[in-house]
Tab-separated table of C-alpha atoms in Angstrom:
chain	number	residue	atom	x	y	z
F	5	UNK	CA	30.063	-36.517	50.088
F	6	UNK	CA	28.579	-36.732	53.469
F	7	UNK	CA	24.828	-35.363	52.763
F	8	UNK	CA	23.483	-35.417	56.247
F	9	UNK	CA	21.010	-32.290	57.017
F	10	UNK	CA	23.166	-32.246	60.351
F	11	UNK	CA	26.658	-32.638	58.746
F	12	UNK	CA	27.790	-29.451	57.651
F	13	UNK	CA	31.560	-29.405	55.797
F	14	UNK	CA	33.891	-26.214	55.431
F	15	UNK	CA	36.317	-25.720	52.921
F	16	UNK	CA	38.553	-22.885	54.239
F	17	UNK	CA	41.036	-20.983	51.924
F	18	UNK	CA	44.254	-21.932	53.219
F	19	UNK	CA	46.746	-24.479	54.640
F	20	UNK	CA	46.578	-27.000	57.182
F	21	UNK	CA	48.180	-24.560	59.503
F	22	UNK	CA	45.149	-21.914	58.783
F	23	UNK	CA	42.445	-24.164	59.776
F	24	UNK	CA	44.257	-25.039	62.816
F	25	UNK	CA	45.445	-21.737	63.496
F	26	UNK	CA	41.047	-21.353	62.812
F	27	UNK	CA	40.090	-23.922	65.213
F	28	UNK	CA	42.918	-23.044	68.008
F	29	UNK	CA	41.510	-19.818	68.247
F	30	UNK	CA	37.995	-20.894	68.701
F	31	UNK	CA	38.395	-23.142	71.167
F	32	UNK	CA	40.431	-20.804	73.353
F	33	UNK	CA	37.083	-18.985	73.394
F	34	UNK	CA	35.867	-20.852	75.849
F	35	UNK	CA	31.960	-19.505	76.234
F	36	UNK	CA	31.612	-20.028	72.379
F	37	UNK	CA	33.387	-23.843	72.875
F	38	UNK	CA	30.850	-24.764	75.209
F	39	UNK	CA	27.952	-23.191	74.082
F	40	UNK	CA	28.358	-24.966	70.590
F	41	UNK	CA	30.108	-27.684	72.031
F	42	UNK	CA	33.415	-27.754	70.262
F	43	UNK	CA	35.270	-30.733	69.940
F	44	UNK	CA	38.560	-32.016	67.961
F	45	UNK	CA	38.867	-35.356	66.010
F	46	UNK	CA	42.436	-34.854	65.126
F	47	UNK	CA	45.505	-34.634	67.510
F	48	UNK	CA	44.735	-31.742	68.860
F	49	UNK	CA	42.186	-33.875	71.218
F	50	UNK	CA	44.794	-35.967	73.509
F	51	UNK	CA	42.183	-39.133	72.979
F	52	UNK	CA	43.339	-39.113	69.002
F	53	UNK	CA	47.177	-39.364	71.163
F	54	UNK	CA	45.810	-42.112	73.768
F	55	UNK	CA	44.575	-44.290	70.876
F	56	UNK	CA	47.454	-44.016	68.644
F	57	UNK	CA	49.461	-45.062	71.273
F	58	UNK	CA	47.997	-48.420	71.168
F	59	UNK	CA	49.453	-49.127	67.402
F	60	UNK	CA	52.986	-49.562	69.217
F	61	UNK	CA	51.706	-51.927	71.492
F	62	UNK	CA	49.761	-54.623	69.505
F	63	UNK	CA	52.961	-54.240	66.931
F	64	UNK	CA	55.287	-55.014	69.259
F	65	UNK	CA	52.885	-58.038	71.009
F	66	UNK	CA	52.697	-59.448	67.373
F	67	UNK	CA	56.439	-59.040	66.016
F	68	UNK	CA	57.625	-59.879	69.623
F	69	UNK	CA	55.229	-62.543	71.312
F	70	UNK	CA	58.134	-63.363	73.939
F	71	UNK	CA	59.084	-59.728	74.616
F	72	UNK	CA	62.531	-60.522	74.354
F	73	UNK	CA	63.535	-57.704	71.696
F	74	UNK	CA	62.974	-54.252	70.704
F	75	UNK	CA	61.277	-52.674	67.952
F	76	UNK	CA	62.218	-49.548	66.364
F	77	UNK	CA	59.753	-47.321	64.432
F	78	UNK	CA	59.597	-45.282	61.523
F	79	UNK	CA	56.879	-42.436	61.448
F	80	UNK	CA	55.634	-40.313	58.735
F	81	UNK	CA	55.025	-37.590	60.447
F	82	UNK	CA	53.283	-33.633	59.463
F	83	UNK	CA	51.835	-32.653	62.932
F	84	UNK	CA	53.948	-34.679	65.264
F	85	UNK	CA	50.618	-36.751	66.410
F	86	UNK	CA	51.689	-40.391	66.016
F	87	UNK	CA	55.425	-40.819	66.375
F	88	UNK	CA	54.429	-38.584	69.577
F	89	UNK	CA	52.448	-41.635	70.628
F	90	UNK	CA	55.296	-43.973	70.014
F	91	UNK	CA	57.403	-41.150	72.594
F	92	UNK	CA	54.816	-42.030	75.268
F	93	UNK	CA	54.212	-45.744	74.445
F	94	UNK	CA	58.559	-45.804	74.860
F	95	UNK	CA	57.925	-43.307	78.583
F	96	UNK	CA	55.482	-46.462	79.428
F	97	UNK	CA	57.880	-49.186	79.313
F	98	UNK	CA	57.553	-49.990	75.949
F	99	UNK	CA	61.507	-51.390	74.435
F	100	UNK	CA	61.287	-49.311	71.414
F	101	UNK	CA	65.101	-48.378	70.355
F	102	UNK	CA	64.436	-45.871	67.335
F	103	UNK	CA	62.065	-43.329	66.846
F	104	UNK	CA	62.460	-41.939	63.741
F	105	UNK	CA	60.691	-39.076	62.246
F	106	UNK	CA	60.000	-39.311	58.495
F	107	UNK	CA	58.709	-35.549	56.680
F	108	UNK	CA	58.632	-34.921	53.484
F	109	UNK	CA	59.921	-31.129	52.125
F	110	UNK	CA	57.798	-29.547	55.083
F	111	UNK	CA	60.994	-30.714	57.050
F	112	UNK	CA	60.275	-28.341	60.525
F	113	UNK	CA	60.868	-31.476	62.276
F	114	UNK	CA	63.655	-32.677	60.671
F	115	UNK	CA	65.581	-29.142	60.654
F	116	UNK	CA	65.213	-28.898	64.018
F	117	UNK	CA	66.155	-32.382	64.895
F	118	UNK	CA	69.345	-31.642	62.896
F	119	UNK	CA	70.049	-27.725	63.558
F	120	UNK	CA	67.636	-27.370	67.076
F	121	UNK	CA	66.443	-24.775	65.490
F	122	UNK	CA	62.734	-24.845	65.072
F	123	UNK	CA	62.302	-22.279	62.605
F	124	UNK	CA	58.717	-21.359	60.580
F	125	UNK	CA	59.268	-21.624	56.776
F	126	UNK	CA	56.409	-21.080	54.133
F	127	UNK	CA	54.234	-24.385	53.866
F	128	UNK	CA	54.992	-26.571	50.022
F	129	UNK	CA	52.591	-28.488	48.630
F	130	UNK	CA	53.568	-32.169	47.718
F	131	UNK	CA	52.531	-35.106	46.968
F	132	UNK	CA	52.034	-35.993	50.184
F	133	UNK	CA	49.442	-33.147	51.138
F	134	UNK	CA	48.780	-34.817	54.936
F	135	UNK	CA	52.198	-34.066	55.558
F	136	UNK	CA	51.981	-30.422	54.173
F	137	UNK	CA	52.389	-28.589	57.630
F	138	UNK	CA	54.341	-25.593	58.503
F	139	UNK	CA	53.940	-25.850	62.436
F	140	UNK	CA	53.723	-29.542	64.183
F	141	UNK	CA	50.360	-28.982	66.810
F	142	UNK	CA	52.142	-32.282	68.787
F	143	UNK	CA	55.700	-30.856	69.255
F	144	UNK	CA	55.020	-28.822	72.205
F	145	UNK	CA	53.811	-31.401	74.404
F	146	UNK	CA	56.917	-33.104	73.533
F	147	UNK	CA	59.002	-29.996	74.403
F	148	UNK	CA	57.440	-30.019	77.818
F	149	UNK	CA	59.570	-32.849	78.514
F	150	UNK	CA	62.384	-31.559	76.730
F	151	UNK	CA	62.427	-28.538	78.995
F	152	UNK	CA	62.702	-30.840	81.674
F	153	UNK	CA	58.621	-30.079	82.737
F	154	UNK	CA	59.118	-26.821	83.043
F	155	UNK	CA	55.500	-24.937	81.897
F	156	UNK	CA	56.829	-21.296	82.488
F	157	UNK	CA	59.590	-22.008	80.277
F	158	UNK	CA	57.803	-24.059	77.834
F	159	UNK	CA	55.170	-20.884	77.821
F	160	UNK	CA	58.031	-18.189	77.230
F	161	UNK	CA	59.113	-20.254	74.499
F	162	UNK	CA	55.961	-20.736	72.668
F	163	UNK	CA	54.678	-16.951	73.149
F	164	UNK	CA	58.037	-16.012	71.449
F	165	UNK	CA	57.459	-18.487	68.443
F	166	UNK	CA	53.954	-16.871	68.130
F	167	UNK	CA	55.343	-14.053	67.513
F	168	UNK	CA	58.604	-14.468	65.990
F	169	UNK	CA	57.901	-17.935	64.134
F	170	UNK	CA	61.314	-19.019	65.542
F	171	UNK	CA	62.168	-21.579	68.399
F	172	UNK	CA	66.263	-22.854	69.361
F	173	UNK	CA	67.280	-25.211	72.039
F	174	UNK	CA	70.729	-25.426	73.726
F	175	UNK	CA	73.061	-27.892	72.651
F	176	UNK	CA	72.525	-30.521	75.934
F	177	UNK	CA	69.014	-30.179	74.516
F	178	UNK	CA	69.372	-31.191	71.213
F	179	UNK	CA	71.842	-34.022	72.428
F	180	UNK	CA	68.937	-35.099	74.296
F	181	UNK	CA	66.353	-34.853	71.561
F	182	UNK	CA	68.231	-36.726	68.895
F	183	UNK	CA	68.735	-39.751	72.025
F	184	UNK	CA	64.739	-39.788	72.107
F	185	UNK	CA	64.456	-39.286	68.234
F	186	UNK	CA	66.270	-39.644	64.289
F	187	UNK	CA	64.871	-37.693	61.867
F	188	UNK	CA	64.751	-38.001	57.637
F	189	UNK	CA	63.218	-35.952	54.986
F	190	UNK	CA	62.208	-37.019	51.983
F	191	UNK	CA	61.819	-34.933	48.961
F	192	UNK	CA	59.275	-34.778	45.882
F	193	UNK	CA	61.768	-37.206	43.745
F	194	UNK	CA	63.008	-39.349	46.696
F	195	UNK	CA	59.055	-39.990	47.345
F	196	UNK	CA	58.565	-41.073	44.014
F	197	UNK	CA	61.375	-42.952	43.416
F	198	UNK	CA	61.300	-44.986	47.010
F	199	UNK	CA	57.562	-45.746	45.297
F	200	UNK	CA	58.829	-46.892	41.985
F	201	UNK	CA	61.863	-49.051	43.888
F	202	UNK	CA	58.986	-50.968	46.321
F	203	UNK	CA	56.927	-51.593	43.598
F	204	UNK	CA	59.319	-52.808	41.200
F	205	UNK	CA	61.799	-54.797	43.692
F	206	UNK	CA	58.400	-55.833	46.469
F	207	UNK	CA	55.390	-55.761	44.043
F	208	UNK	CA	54.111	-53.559	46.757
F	209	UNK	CA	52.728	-50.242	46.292
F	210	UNK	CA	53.397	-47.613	49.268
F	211	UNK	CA	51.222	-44.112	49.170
F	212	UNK	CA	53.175	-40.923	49.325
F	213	UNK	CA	53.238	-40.644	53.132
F	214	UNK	CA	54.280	-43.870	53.852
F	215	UNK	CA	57.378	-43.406	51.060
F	216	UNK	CA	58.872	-40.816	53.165
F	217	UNK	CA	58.804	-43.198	56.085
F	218	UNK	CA	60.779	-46.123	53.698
F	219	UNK	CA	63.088	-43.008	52.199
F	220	UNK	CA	63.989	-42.032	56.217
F	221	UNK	CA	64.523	-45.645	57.033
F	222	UNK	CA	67.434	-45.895	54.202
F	223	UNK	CA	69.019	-43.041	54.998
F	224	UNK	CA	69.368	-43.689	58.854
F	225	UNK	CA	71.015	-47.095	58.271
F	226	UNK	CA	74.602	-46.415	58.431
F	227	UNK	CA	73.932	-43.077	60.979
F	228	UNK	CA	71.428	-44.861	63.181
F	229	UNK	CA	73.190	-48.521	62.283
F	230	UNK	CA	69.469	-50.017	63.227
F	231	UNK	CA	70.243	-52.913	60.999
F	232	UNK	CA	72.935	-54.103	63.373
F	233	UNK	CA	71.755	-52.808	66.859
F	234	UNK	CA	67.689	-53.250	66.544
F	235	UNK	CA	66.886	-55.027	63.190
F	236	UNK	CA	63.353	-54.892	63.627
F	237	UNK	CA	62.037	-51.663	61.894
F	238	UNK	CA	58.540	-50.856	61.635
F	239	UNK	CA	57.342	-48.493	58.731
F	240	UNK	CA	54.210	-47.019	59.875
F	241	UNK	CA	51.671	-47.198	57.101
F	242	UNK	CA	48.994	-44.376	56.576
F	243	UNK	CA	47.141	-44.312	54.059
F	244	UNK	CA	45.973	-46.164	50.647
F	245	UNK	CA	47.352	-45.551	47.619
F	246	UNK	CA	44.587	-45.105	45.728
F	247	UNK	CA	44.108	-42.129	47.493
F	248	UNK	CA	46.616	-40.239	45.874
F	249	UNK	CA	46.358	-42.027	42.505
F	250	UNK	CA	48.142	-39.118	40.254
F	251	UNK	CA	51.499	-39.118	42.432
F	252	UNK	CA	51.783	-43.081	42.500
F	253	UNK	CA	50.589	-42.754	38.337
F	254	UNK	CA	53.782	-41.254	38.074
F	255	UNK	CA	55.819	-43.164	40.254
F	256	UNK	CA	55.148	-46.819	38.500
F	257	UNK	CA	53.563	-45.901	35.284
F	258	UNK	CA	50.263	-47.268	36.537
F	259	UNK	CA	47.189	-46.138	38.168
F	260	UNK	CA	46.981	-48.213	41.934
F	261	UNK	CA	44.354	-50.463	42.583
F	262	UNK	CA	41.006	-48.580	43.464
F	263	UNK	CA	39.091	-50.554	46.150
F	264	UNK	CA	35.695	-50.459	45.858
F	265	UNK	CA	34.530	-48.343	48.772
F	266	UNK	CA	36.546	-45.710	47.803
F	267	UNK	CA	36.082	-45.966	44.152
F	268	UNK	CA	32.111	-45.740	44.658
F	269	UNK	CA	32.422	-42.121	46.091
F	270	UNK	CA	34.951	-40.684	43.474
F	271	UNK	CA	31.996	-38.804	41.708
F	272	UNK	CA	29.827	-38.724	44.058
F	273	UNK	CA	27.436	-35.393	45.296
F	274	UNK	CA	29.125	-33.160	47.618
F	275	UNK	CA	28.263	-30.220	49.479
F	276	UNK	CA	30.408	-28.211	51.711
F	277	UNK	CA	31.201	-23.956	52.701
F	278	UNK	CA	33.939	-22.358	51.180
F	279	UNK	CA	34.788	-19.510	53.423
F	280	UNK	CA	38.170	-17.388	54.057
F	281	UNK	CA	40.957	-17.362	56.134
F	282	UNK	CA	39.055	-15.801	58.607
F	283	UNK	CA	38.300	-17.037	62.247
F	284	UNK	CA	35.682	-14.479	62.555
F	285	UNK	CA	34.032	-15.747	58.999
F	286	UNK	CA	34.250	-19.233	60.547
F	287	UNK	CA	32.576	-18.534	63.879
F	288	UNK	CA	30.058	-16.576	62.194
F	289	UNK	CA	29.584	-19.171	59.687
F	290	UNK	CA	28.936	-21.998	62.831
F	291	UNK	CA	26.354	-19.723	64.463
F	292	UNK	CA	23.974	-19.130	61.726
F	293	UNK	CA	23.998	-22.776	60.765
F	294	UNK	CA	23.075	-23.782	64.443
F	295	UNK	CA	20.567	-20.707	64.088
F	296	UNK	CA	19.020	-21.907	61.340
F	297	UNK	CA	18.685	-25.453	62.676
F	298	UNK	CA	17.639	-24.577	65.457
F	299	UNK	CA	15.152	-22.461	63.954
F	300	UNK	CA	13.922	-24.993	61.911
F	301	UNK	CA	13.606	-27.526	64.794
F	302	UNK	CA	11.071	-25.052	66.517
F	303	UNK	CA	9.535	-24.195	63.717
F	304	UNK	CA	8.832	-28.022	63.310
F	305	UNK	CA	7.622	-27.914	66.820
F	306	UNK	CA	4.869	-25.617	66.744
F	307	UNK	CA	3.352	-27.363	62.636
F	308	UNK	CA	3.356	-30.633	64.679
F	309	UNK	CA	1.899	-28.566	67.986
F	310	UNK	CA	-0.476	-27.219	65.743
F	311	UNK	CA	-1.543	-29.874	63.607
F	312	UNK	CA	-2.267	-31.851	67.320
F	313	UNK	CA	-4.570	-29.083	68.496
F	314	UNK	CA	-6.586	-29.415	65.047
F	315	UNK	CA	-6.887	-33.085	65.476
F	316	UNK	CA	-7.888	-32.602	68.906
F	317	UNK	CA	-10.209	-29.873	68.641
């Protein structure tokens, strides 16, 4: 809905993992990232990381004024971004006990924080579509440090999952890995449920993504025992419900509340690309629209250049 003459959407005809599979492989080419000057808003950029970092902070300044207590966490998590953040706000000093990580069926995480196997499986759609991701982008910065800082091993490790789609740590490493994290999954009729259950016991209603972080909470209590060792949890919220009005619909018989900024875009114009799975297509696709603005800019140029030498002739 963003109608900007210098705003150009694409609409690529895949999954989350295609489009960053799509953008991975365009910045690696580094002449084409700085001749069109390529840059990331999500994740992948470590600023998205530094900023989100920041949430466990001012939570734990507001819940804990006197500092004399620790916080634990709960993250719904796809691409391993923000509970990564919590990782490096707890590396800074931070007293965070728990880290959990919260997916939904797209449960790479949570397999491997169960099995240490991290194993690629075909992406699900659900009802929580940000959390629809087959391979978390975050997760190997975090095995850096699992691997003890290691970047030749680290490398090894992620050629091999490149080309086998399958990654498996030793058992002192997975001892170590469920110290720094718990993980829960939560599936299509535990989301649902957790948002019926909130709304009906609470009168509050969560969103999809923020379900599975509720769902993961319960079922850590007795393995985690948080209620008795930390107490304070922290469900980290992500999105409005509204947003995914058809899931909640279902959940509590009820559309959610539609605020009005979102409400007034809901029909209005869009325009965006639909192109293929293709990185080629998409790289193509980037330098004829620069072309063509860029065409358009001289061509501007020389009317106005023109028009000047008329007046002043």
């Amino acid at each position: 809905s963003v109608l900007d003459d210098n705003v150009h959407c694409v609409a690529v005809q895949g999954t989350f993992d295609d489009c960053q599979d799509i953008v991975k492989a365009l910045f690696g080419e580094l002449d084409f990232k700085k001749q069109y000057g390529l840059g990331a808003v999500n994740s992948i950029n470590w600023a998205r990381i530094m900023f989100q970092i920041t949430y466990y902070f001012y939570t734990y300044y507001k819940l804990c004024p006197t500092c004399d207590s620790t916080l634990s966490f709960s993250v719904p998590t796809g691409n391993f971004g923000d509970i990564l953040a919590g990782y490096y706000a707890k590396r800074m000093g931070l007293p965070i006990k728990h880290l959990i990580v919260a997916t939904n069926s797209n449960d790479i995480l949570h397999r491997f924080f169960t099995s240490g196997d991290y194993d690629k499986h075909p992406v699900e759609q659900t009802c929580s579509p940000s959390m629809d991701i087959g391979i978390s982008s975050n997760f190997e910065r975090y095995l850096f440090y699992l691997f003890n800082e290691d970047p030749k091993r680290l490398a090894e490790a992620m050629e091999d999952f490149k080309k086998t789609g399958k990654l498996s740590v030793t058992k002192a490493e997975l001892t170590r890995a469920r110290a720094d994290f718990g993980s829960g999954c939560a599936p299509e009729a535990a989301i649902k449920e957790t948002i019926k259950t909130w709304d009906t016991k609470h009168g509050y209603c969560l969103d999809p993504h923020t379900a599975c972080g509720v769902y993961a909470v319960n079922e850590l209590r007795g393995p985690l025992k948080w209620e008795k060792e930390a107490p304070n949890m922290v469900v980290l919220g992500t999105a409005h419900p509204a947003k995914f009005g058809d899931c909640v619909q279902d959940a509590i018989g009820r559309p959610p509340e539609m605020p009005p900024a979102l409400g007034a875009v809901q029909h209005a114009q869009t325009r965006f690309e639909v192109l293929p799975n293709n990185a080629d297509r998409v790289r193509a696709h980037v330098e004829m629209t620069v072309g063509r603005r860029e065409r358009q800019a001289n061509e501007g140029v020389c009317i106005c250049f023109g028009i000047r030498k008329m007046l002043s002739g």
